[in-house]
Structure formats: structure tokens, C-alpha cells
Coordinates of C-alpha atoms in Angstrom, one line a residue:
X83 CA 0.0 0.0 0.0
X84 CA 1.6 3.2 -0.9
X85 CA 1.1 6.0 1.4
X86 CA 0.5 9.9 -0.1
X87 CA 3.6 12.3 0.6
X88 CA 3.3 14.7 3.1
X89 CA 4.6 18.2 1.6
X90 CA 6.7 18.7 4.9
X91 CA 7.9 15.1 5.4
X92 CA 11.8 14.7 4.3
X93 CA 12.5 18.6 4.5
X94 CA 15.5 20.3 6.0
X95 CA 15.4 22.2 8.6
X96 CA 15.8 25.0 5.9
X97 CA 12.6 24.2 4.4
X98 CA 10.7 24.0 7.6
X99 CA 11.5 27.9 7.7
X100 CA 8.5 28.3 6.1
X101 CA 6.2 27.5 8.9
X102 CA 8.0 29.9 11.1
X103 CA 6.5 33.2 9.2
X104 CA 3.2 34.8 9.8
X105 CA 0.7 35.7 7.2
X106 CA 0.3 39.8 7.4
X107 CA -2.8 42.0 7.8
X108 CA -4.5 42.5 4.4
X109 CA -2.8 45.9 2.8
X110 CA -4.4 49.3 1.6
X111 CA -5.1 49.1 -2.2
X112 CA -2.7 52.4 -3.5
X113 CA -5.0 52.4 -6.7
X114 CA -7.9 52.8 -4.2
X115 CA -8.9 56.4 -2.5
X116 CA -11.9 54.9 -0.2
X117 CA -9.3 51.8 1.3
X118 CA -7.8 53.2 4.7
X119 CA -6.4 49.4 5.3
X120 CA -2.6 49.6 6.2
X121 CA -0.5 51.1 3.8
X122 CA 3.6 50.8 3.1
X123 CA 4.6 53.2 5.7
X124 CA 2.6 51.0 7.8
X125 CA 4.3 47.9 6.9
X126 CA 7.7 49.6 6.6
X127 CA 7.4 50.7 10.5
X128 CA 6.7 47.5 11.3
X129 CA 9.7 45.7 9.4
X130 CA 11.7 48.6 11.4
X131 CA 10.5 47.5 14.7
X132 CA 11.1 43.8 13.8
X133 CA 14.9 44.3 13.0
X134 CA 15.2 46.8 16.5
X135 CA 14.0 43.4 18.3
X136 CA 15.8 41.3 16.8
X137 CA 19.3 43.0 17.0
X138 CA 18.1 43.6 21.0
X139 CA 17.9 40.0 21.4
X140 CA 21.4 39.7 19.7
X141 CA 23.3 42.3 21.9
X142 CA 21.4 40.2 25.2
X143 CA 23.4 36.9 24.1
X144 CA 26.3 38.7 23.2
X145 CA 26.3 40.2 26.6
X146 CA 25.1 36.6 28.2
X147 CA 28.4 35.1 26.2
X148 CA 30.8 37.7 27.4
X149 CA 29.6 37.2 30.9
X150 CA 30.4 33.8 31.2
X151 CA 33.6 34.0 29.8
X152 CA 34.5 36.9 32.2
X153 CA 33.5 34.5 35.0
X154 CA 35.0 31.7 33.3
X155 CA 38.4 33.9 33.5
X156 CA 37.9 35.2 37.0
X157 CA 37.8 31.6 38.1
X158 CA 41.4 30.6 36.4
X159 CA 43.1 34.0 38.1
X160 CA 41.3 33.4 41.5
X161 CA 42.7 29.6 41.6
X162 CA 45.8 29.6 39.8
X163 CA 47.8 26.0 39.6
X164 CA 51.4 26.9 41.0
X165 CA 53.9 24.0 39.8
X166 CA 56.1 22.9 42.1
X167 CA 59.5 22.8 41.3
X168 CA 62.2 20.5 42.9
X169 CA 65.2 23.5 43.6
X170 CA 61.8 25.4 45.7
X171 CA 61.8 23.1 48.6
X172 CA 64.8 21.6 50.8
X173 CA 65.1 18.3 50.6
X174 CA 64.4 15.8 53.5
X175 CA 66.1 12.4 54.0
X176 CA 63.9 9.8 53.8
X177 CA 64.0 6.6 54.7
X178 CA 64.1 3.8 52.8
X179 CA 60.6 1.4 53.0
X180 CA 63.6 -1.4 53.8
X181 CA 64.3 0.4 57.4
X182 CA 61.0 0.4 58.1
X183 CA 59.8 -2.4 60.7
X184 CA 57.0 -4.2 60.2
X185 CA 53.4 -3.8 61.6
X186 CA 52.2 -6.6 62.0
X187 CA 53.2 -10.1 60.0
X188 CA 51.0 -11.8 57.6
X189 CA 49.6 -14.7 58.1
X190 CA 50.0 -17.2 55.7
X191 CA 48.6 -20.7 54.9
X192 CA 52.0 -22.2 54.8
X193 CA 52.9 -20.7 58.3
X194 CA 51.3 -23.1 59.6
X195 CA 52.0 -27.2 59.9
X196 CA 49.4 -29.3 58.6
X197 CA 47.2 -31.2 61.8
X198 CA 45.0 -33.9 60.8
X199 CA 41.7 -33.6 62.1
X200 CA 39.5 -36.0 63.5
X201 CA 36.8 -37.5 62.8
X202 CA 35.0 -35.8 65.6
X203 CA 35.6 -32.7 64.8
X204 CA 33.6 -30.1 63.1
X205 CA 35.1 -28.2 60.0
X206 CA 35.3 -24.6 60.3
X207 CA 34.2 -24.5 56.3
X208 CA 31.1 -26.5 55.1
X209 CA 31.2 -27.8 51.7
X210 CA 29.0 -29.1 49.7
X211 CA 31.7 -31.7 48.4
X212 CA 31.7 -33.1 52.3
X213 CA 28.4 -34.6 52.2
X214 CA 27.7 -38.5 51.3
X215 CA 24.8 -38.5 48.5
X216 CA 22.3 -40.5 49.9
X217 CA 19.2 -42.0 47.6
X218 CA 16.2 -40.0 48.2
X219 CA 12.8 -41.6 49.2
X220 CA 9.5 -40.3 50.2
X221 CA 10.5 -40.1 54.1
X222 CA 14.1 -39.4 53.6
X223 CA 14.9 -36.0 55.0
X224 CA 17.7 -34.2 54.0
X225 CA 20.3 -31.9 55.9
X226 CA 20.8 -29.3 53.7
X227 CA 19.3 -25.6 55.0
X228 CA 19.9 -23.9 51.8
X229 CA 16.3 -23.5 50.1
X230 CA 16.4 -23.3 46.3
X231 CA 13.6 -22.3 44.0
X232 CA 13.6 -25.7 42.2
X233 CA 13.2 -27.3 45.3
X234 CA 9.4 -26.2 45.0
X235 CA 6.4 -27.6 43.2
X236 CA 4.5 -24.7 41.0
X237 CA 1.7 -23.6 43.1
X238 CA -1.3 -24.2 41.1
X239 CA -4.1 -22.2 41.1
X240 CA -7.8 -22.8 40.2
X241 CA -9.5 -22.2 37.1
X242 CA -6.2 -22.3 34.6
X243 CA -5.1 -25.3 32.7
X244 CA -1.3 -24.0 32.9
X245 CA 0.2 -23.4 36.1
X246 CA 1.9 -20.4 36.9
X247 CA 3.2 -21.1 40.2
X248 CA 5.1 -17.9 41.0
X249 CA 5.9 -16.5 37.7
X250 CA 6.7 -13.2 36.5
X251 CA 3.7 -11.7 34.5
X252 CA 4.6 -10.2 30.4
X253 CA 6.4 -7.2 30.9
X254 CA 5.6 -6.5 26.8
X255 CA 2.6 -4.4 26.2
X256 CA -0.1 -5.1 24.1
X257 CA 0.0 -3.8 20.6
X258 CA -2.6 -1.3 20.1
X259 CA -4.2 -2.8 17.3
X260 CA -5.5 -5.6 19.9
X261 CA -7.8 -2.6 21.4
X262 CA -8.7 -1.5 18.6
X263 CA -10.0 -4.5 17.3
X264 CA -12.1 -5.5 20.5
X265 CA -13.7 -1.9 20.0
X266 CA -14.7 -2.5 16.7
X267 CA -16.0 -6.2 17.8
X268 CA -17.0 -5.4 20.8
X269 CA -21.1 -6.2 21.4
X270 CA -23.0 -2.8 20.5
X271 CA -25.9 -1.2 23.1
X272 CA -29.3 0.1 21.9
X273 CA -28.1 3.7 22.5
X274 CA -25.1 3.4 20.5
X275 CA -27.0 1.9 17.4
X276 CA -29.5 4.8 17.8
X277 CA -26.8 7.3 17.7
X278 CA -25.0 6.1 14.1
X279 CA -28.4 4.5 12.3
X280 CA -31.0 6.8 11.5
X281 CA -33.7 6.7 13.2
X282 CA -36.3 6.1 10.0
X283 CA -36.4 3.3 8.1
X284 CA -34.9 0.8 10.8
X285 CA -36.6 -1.6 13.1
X286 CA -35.4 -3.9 15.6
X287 CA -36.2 -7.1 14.7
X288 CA -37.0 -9.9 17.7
X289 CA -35.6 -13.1 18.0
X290 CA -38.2 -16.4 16.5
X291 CA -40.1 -18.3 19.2
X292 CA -38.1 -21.0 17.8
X293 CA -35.0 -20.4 18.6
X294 CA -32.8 -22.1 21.1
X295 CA -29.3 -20.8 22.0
X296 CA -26.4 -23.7 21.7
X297 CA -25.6 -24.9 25.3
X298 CA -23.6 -27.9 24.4
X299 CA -21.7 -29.3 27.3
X300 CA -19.3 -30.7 24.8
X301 CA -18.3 -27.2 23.4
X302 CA -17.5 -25.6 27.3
X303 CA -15.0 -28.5 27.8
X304 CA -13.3 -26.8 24.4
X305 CA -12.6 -23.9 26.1
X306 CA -9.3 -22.9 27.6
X307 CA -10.5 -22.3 31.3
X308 CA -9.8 -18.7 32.7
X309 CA -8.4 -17.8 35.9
X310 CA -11.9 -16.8 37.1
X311 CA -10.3 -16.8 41.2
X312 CA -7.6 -14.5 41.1
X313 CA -7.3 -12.2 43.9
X314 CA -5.8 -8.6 44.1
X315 CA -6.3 -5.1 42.4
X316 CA -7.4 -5.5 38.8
X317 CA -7.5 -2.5 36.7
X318 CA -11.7 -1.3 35.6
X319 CA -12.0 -1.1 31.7
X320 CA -13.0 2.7 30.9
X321 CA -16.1 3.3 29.5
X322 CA -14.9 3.3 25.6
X323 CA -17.2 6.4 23.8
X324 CA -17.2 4.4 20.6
X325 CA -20.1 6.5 18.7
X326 CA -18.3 9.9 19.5
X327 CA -14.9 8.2 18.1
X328 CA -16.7 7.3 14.8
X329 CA -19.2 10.1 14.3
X330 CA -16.8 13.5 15.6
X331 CA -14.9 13.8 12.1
X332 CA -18.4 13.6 10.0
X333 CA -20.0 17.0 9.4
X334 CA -23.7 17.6 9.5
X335 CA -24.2 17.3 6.0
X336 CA -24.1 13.5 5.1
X337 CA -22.6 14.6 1.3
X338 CA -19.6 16.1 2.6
X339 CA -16.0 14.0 2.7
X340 CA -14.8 12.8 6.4
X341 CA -13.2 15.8 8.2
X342 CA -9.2 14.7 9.5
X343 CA -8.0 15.3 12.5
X344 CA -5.6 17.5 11.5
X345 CA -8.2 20.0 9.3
X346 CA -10.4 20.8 12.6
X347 CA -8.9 23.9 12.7
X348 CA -10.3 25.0 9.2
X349 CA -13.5 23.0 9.2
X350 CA -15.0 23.0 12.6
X351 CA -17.9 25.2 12.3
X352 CA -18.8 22.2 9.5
X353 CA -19.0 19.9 12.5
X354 CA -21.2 21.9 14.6
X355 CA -24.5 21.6 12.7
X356 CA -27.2 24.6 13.3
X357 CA -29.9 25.9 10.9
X358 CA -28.4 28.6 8.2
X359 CA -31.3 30.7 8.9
X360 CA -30.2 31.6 12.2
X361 CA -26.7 32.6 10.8
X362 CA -25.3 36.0 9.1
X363 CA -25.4 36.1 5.3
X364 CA -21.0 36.7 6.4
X365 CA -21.5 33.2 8.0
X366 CA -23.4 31.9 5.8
X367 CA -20.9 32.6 3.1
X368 CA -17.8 31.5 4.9
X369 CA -19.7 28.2 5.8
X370 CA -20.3 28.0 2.1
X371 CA -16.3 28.1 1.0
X372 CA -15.4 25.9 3.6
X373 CA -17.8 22.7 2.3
X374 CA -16.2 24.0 -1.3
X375 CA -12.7 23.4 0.0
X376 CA -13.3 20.6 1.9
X377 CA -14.5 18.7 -1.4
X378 CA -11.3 19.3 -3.0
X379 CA -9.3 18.8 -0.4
X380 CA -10.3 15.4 1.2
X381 CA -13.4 14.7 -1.9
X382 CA -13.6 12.3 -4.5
X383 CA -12.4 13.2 -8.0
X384 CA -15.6 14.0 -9.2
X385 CA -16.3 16.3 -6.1
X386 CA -13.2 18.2 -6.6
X387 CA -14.2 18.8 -10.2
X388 CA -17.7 20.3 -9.1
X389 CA -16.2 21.9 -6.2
X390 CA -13.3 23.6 -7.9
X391 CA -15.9 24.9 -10.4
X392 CA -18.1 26.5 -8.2
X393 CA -15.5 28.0 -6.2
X394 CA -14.3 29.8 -9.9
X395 CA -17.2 30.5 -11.2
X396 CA -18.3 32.3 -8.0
X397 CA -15.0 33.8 -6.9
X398 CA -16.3 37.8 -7.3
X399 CA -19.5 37.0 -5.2
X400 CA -17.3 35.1 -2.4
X401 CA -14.9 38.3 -2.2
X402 CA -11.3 37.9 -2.4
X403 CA -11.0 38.6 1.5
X404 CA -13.3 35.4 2.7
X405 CA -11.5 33.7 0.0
X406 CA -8.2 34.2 1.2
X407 CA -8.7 33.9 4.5
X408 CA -9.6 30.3 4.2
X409 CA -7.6 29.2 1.3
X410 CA -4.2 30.3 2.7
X411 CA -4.2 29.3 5.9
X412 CA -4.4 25.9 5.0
X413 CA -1.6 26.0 2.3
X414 CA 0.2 27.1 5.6
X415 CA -1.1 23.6 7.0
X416 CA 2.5 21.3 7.8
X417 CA 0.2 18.2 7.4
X418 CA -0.6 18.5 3.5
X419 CA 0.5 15.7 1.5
X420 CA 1.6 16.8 -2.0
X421 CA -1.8 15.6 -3.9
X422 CA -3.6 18.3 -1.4
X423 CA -1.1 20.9 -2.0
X424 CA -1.7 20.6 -5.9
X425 CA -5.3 20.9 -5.4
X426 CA -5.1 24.6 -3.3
X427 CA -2.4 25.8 -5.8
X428 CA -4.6 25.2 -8.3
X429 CA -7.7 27.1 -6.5
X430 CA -5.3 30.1 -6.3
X431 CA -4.4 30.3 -10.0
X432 CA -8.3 30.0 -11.1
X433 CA -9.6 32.7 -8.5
X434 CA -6.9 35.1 -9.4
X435 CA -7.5 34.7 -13.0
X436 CA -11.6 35.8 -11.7
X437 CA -10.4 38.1 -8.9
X438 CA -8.2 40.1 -11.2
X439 CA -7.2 43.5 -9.4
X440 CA -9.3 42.5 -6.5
X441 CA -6.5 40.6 -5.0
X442 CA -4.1 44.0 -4.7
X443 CA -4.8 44.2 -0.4
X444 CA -3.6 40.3 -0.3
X445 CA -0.3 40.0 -2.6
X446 CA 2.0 39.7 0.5
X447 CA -0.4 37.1 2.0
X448 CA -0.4 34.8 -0.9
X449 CA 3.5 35.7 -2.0
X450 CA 4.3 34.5 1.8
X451 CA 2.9 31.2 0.8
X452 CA 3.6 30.2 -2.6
X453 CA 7.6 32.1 -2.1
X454 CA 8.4 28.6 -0.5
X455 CA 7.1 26.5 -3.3
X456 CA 10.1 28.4 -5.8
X457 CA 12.9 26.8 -3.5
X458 CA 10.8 23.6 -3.0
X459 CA 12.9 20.0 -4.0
X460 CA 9.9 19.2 -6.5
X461 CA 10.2 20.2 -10.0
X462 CA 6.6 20.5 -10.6
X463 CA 6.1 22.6 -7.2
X464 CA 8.5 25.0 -8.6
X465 CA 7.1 25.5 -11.4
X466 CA 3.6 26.0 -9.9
X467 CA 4.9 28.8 -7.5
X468 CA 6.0 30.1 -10.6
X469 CA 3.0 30.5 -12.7
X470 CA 1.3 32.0 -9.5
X471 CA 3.6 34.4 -8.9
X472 CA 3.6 35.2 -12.4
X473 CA -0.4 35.6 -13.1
X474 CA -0.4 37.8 -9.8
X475 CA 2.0 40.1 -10.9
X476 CA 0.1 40.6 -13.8
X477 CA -3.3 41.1 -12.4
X478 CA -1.6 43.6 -9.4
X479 CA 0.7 45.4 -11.2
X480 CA 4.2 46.0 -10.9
X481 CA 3.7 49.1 -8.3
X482 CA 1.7 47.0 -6.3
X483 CA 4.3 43.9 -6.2
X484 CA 7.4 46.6 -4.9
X485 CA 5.6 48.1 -2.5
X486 CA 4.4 44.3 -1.0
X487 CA 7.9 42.7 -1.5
X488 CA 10.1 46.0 -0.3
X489 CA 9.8 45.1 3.3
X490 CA 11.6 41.7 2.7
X491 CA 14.1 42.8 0.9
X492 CA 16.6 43.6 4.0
X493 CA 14.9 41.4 6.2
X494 CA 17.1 40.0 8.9
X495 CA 16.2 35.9 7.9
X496 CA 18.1 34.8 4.9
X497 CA 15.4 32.5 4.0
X498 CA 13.1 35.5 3.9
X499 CA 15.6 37.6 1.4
X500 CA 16.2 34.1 -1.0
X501 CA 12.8 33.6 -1.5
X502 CA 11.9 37.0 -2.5
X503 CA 14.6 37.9 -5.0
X504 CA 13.3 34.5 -6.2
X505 CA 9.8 36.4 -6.5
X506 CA 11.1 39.3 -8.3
X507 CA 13.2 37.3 -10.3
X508 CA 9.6 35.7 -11.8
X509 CA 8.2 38.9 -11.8
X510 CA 11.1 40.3 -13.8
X511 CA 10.2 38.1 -16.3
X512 CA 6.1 38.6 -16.1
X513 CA 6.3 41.8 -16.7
X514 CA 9.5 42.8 -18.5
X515 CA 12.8 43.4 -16.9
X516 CA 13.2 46.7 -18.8
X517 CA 10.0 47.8 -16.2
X518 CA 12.4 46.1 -13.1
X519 CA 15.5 48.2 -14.0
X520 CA 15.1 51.0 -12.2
X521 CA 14.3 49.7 -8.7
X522 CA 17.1 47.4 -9.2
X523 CA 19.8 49.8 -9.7
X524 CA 18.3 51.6 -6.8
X525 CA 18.3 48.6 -4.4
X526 CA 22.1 47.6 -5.9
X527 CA 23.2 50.8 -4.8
X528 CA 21.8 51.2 -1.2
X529 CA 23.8 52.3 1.8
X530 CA 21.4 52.2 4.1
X531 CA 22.0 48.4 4.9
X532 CA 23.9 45.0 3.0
X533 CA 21.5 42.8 3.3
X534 CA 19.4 45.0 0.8
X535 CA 22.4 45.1 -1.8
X536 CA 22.8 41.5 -1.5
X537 CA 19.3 40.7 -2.1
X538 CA 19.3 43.2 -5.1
X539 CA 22.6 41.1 -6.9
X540 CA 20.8 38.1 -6.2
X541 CA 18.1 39.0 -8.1
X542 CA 19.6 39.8 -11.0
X543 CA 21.4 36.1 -10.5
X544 CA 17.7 34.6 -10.6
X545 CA 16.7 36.4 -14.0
X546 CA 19.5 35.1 -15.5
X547 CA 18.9 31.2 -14.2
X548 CA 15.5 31.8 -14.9
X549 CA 14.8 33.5 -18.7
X550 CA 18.3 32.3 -20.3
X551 CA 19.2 34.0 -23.5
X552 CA 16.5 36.3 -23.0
X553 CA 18.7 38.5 -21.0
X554 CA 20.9 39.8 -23.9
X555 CA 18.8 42.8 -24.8
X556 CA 19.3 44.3 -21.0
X557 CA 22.8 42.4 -20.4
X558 CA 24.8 45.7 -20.5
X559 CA 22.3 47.2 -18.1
X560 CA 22.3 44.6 -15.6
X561 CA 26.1 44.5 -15.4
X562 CA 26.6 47.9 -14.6
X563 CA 23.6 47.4 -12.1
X564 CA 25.5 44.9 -10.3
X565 CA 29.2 45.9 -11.0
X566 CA 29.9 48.2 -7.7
X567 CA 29.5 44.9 -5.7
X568 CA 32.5 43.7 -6.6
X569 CA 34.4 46.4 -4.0
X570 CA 31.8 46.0 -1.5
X571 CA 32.8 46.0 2.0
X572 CA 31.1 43.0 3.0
X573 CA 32.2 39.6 1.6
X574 CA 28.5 37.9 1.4
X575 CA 28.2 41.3 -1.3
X576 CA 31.5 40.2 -3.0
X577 CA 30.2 36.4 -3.3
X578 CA 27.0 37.0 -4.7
X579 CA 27.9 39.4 -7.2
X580 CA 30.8 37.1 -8.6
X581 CA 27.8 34.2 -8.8
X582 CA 25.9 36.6 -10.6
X583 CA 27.8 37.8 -13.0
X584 CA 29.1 33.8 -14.4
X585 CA 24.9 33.1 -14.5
X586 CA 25.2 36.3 -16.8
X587 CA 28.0 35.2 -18.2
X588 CA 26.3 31.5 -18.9
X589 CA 23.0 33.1 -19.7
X590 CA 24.0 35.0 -22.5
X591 CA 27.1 32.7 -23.8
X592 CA 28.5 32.9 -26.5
X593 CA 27.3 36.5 -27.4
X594 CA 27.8 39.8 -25.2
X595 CA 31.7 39.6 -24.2
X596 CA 31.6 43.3 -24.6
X597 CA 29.4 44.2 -21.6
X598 CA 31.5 42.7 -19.3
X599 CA 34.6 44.5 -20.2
X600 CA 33.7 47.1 -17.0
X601 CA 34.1 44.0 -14.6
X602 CA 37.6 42.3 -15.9
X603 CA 40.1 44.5 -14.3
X604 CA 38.0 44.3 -10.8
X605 CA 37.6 40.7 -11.0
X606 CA 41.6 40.2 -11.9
X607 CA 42.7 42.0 -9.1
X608 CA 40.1 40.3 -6.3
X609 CA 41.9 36.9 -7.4
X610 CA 45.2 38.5 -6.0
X611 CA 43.5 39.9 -3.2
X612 CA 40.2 37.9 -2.2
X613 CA 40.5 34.5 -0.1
X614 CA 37.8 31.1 0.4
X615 CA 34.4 31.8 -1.2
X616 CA 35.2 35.2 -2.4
X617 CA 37.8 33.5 -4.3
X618 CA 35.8 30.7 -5.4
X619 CA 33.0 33.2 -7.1
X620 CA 35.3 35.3 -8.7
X621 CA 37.3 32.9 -10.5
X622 CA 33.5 31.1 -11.4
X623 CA 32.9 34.4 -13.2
X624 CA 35.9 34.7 -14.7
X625 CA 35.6 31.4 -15.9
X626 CA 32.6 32.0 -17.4
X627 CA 33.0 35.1 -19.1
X628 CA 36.3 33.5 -21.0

């Protein structure tokens, strides 16, 4: 039987990053007058306070670290280990362990002369060597004191056909399959059958006036006896709920898939039941998507199929807000196997292509869970985040997509900085990279912080792994965008711009030799200069270029 993949199964710890971030309050529409939602000052304020916390909590285990070494040090001058030297001290005479008389003598076994002993007497050592066997009868007693375990018969006790005397009970545990299948064979009660069978359409049906239970004598004497007359403390079987274990994961409508364990979270309110007229038309709505997803999530094929049509074709009525807020959430789920994954992807490319510029307040929320899916190890998941990011830049706009992803773009997490150049990289090619030029050189050029030059160079890396030959046109441009990182004071900046300049240099091979001229003298003299991965990169572009 082969068991579905769990998307999160098999990760490193790398990937499980992912899990870690938070998806952010829906955003003010810029193209919108009336929308007082948050805005980028907003979210920039917030990104400011995030990195003031974090570098706090750096300095404290800084601080923490230097502490303990002080203390560490303290203790070494406190209690220092003075050698002692053999000229420091006068010596003694000492005398030699010959001159020295003795204590007391040992005593010895040959000391002493060999005495026989009588017969009379009584040895000061029993042995059990000393003793004449003697043929043991019914009435013969013997002398021995020493008691022995097999010196016993097995008690037997009543009501078991295999003694056990005094032995040890099993110490291994049950398997918990065994419970499992007494529950499920276990006799059922009247109220439990009531509880799972309807209550139409079923009768109990009574026993004929003919029938006779078997009470053959012959089949009792089959039967293994029990130990029916043990005494002592004997653990009470608990009360097992077996219609609340069977019926909790069901919802109220019978035509809905079972609910998992794991998706109570999203699809509890399916479980509670109630009448829809006594709910909001908001409730009703929300109750409305969540049956939808359900059916493609845990539903048959051809209740995905329905489902996922109903869900497109009514995408503008639903609103992209009670949309969202139920399909990302469990994309963020760590149980989804890969089939489940596929399935919400899919949602999210058909109600964006509806949606259109209706989605503008929730591009960070859906970028924060599909950016994972471009460094995911599955080729096909790749390309999926792809083609999300892709048709979302197109229906937001390329004003909306800076404003979302400039936050992240010196964020303190690496992960958080790989996966968005990643996203601009896609968006680059979406929408032109002509369009992207401008912020790039701008980003490239920063002095307010590394992180945001590095994750500038790095995107020009990922157009060039990701459109190819396509780069040629704008190859001059982008080399001049990146070219100043090849003095930078940080070496992560050096690295990264020597990595992106051989993925130019192997995008656009074997034209465009001429726009790197401005980076040959640089890159000559950093392999006189530059050591380890500096090193590495800059001879990789070199290399490249040639």
C-alpha cells in the first residue's frame, strides 16, 4: 500500500522555515482612494521594529556570552595552579621502606604445619563436596538448610489449565491494534446503534419463538479455562465512547468527505450543525467556501471537479478577503501531503485569474505562501509557484508587487531575502525586466543596509537562471547594475555578485563579451587579493565570461 507524501515530510530544517513566518494583515489598495487598510509606511514601520527586536535580542546573548567568559576567566586568576618545582623546597632524608619495621606479619597458609583432624571434629568451612549423597525416598529427609527455588512444586491455582506457580507476568505491552479491534468487535448497546443509524427506516427485529441458544456441554470443555479466582487489584475497563470516536470527524451534512483530525482547525464550524437561517449572510458565506474546500481537499475526483468549479465561477460573489482567508491558511497547514497541495495551488491560480485587481490588499499574503514553493525540492512545485507568482504580478501590477515585496528585501532571515529575489526574479520576467531596472539599480546601490544590496545582486542572478538567452537585450544594463558589488565592504556582497555575473556570463554565452569589459580589471585584481568563497566566485565568473 503506498502512502501519499506529506509536503513537509523529508525537508531540512531550511525548508521548515517556512512554517515559522506569519501571514500579514491585508494591505491598503494604492490604486484605491476609499481603502484606509494599512499602507507601506505601515508595513515599513513594522519591518523597522522587527529588526530593533531582533538586533536587541542579539546584543542580550552577546552580553550573556561575554559574561560567562568573564566569569570563566575570574575563576582561572582566583585559583591559579602553582607547579612545584624540585630547587623550591629543601630536601628531607627519607627513609628507605627497607628500614621500616614491620606492623604486624602476615599470616600465611603455609605458616602453619598441617594437623589432621579427626573424625570428631567439626570443619570450620562447610562444603557441599563433604556430604555423602544419599538415595532419596518419600521419608528421607535431607540436611541441607539452603532453600532453592527448584526445590518447590508450582503452586497451582484454580481455574487455569497452565500453572503459573510464581511467575513473572509479560512485561511487553499489548500492541494497540489488539484494542482496537475489540472496540470495533466489541457487542454494540441500543443507544449506540440509535446514535450512528437513523432513526427512520430501521426496526429492531426480535428473536423467532423458535430459537434455542447452543448450550452444548461438549463445546464448554473446548474452552481454555480462565483464571476466574484471582485475587488482588485488577485494573476497571473505561467506558470506551465508541459513537463519539466514529461520528466527531463527520459534518452535519451527510454529502460532505470525512473531516481529519488535523483540518479541525479550518472545518470546525462544519461539524457543529445549526440551521443557516439563524446565521449571518458573512456566515453563511464562509460556511459556504469551507464545504467548497473541503471537497477538494479530502473529496472524491468528481467532487473536486464540481467543487473547484463552483468556487471559480463564484469567486467575485465570495470576495477575495473570505476567500483568502480560508484558502491560505491551510496552504500554511505542515500536514498537507503533495496531492492536497496541488489541489489549493490550483484554487489560487483559477480565483486570481476571476479576482483580477481585487486581490491588490492580499499580494503579501499569498506571495508568503507560494515564495516557499520556488525553492521547493519538487520540480513540478517549482514551477507551480512560478506560474502563481507570475499571473499575480500581472493582475496587481508591478507598483503593487514593490511596495508588497520591499519590506523583505533587508529582512534579517536569509530565508526570507532568498525567496523574494526569487519572486522578483519571476516577476522580472512577467512583466518585462526593462520595467524592473530602475528599482534594481536603486536597491544595488543602497547604503542604508547589506542585506538589501545583496538581495538586489541576487536577483539579477535569478533572472539570468531563470529567462536564459532572454537576458541579452538588457545584459549591459544589468552588469553595470551589479558591477559596484565587486568592491563592497562585506564579503556575502562580493560572493553573490561574482555568482551573478558567471549566471550572466552563462546566460547569455557565446554572445555579449563586450558588456563585461567594465568588470575584468576588478575581477583580476580580487583573485590577487580575495581568499575562500570570495575566491571561489570570482574565479567562477571569470571562468565563465572566458
Amino acid at each position: 500500500m503506498f502512502l501519499k507524501e506529506k509536503a513537509s515530510v523529508d525537508k531540512s530544517e531550511y525548508h521548515k522555515r517556512r512554517l515559522n513566518r506569519v501571514l500579514s494583515p491585508e494591505r491598503r489598495d494604492p490604486f484605491n482612494k476609499n481603502d484606509k487598510g494599512r499602507g507601506f509606511k505601515d508595513a515599513m514601520m513594522e519591518q523597522e521594529v522587527d529588526k530593533e527586536e531582533i538586533e536587541i535580542y542579539k546584543m542580550i546573548e552577546e552580553k550573556k556570552k561575554e559574561s560567562l567568559e568573564v566569569e570563566s576567566v575570574r575563576v582561572e586568576v582566583e585559583e591559579p595552579v602553582v607547579k612545584k618545582r624540585r630547587w623550591d623546597q629543601t630536601p628531607t632524608p627519607k627513609s628507605s621502606e627497607w628500614d621500616k619495621e614491620e606492623a604486624s606479619v602476615s599470616k600465611s597458609r603455609w605458616d602453619q604445619t598441617p594437623v589432621s583432624m579427626d573424625s570428631g571434629a567439626t570443619p570450620s568451612r562447610r562444603n557441599r563436596w563433604d556430604e555423602t549423597p544419599v538415595v532419596s525416598s518419600g521419608n528421607a529427609t535431607s540436611d541441607r538448610k539452603s532453600k532453592s527455588r527448584w526445590d518447590e512444586t508450582p503452586v497451582y491455582q484454580g481455574g487455569m489449565a497452565t500453572p503459573l506457580g510464581n511467575a513473572q507476568p509479560m512485561m511487553t505491552p499489548m500492541a494497540g491494534d489488539v484494542s482496537v479491534f475489540d472496540a470495533r468487535n466489541r457487542p454494540m448497546s441500543d443507544e449506540e446503534l440509535d446514535a450512528i443509524l437513523p432513526s427512520k427506516g430501521y426496526a429492531i427485529l426480535e428473536a423467532p419463538s423458535s430459537y434455542v441458544p447452543i448450550r452444548t456441554p461438549a463445546r464448554k470443555l473446548m474452552a481454555t479455562p480462565s483464571p476466574m479466582d484471582v485475587s488482588g487489584f485488577m485494573m476497571g475497563t473505561p467506558q470506551m465512547n465508541v459513537v463519539g470516536d466514529m461520528g466527531q470527524g463527520q459534518p452535519s451534512d451527510p454529502s460532505l468527505p470525512f473531516v481529519k483530525a488535523e483540518d479541525y482547525q479550518h472545518f470546525s464550524k462544519l461539524l457543529e450543525g445549526g440551521k443557516e437561517e439563524e446565521l449571518s449572510v458573512e456566515e453563511i458565506k464562509e460556511r459556504k467556501i469551507m464545504r467548497l474546500l473541503l471537497k477538494i481537499k479530502n473529496g472524491l475526483p468528481a467532487q473536486r471537479k464540481s467543487a473547484l468549479r463552483q468556487l471559480t465561477m463564484n469567486a467575485r460573489e465570495f470576495g477575495a478577503g473570505p476567500l483568502f482567508n480560508q484558502i491560505l491558511p491551510l496552504l500554511m497547514s505542515p500536514t498537507l501531503d503533495d496531492q492536497e497541495r496541488h489541489m489549493l495551488v490550483k484554487v489560487i491560480d483559477r480565483v486570481l485569474y476571476k479576482l483580477d485587481d481585487l486581490v491588490r490588499p492580499y499580494v503579501h499574503k499569498i506571495l508568503v505562501v507560494i515564495e516557499p514553493l520556488l525553492i521547493d525540492e519538487d520540480y513540478y512545485a517549482r514551477v507551480e509557484g512560478r506560474e502563481i507568482i507570475s499571473n499575480l504580478s500581472k493582475a496587481a501590477g508591478l507598483a503593487t508587487m514593490i511596495a508588497s515585496m520591499r519590506p523583505d528585501i533587508d529582512h534579517q532571515d536569509e530565508y526570507v531575502r532568498n525567496t523574494t529575489a526569487r519572486a522578483f526574479s519571476v516577476v522580472g520576467s512577467a512583466l518585462g525586466i526593462p520595467s524592473l531596472l530602475p528599482f534594481l539599480k536603486a536597491v544595488c546601490k543602497s547604503k542604508k543596509s547589506w542585506q538589501a544590496r545583496h538581495t538586489g545582486i541576487k536577483i539579477v542572478q535569478q533572472i539570468a537562471i531563470l529567462m536564459g538567452c532572454a537576458v541579452l537585450p538588457h545584459l549591459t544594463s544589468l552588469v553595470e547594475t551589479i558591477a559596484e558589488g565587486l568592491k563592497d565592504e562585506q564579503q556575502k556582497v562580493k560572493t553573490i555578485t561574482g555568482l551573478a555575473l558567471a549566471a550572466l556570463a552563462e546566460a547569455s554565452s557565446p554572445y555579449g563579451i563586450e558588456s563585461f569589459s567594465i568588470v575584468l580589471e576588478p575581477l583580476w585584481k580580487g583573485i590577487r587579493q580575495q581568499r575562500g568563497k570570495v575566491l571561489a566566485s570570482f574565479l567562477k565568473a571569470i571562468g565563465c565570461i572566458i
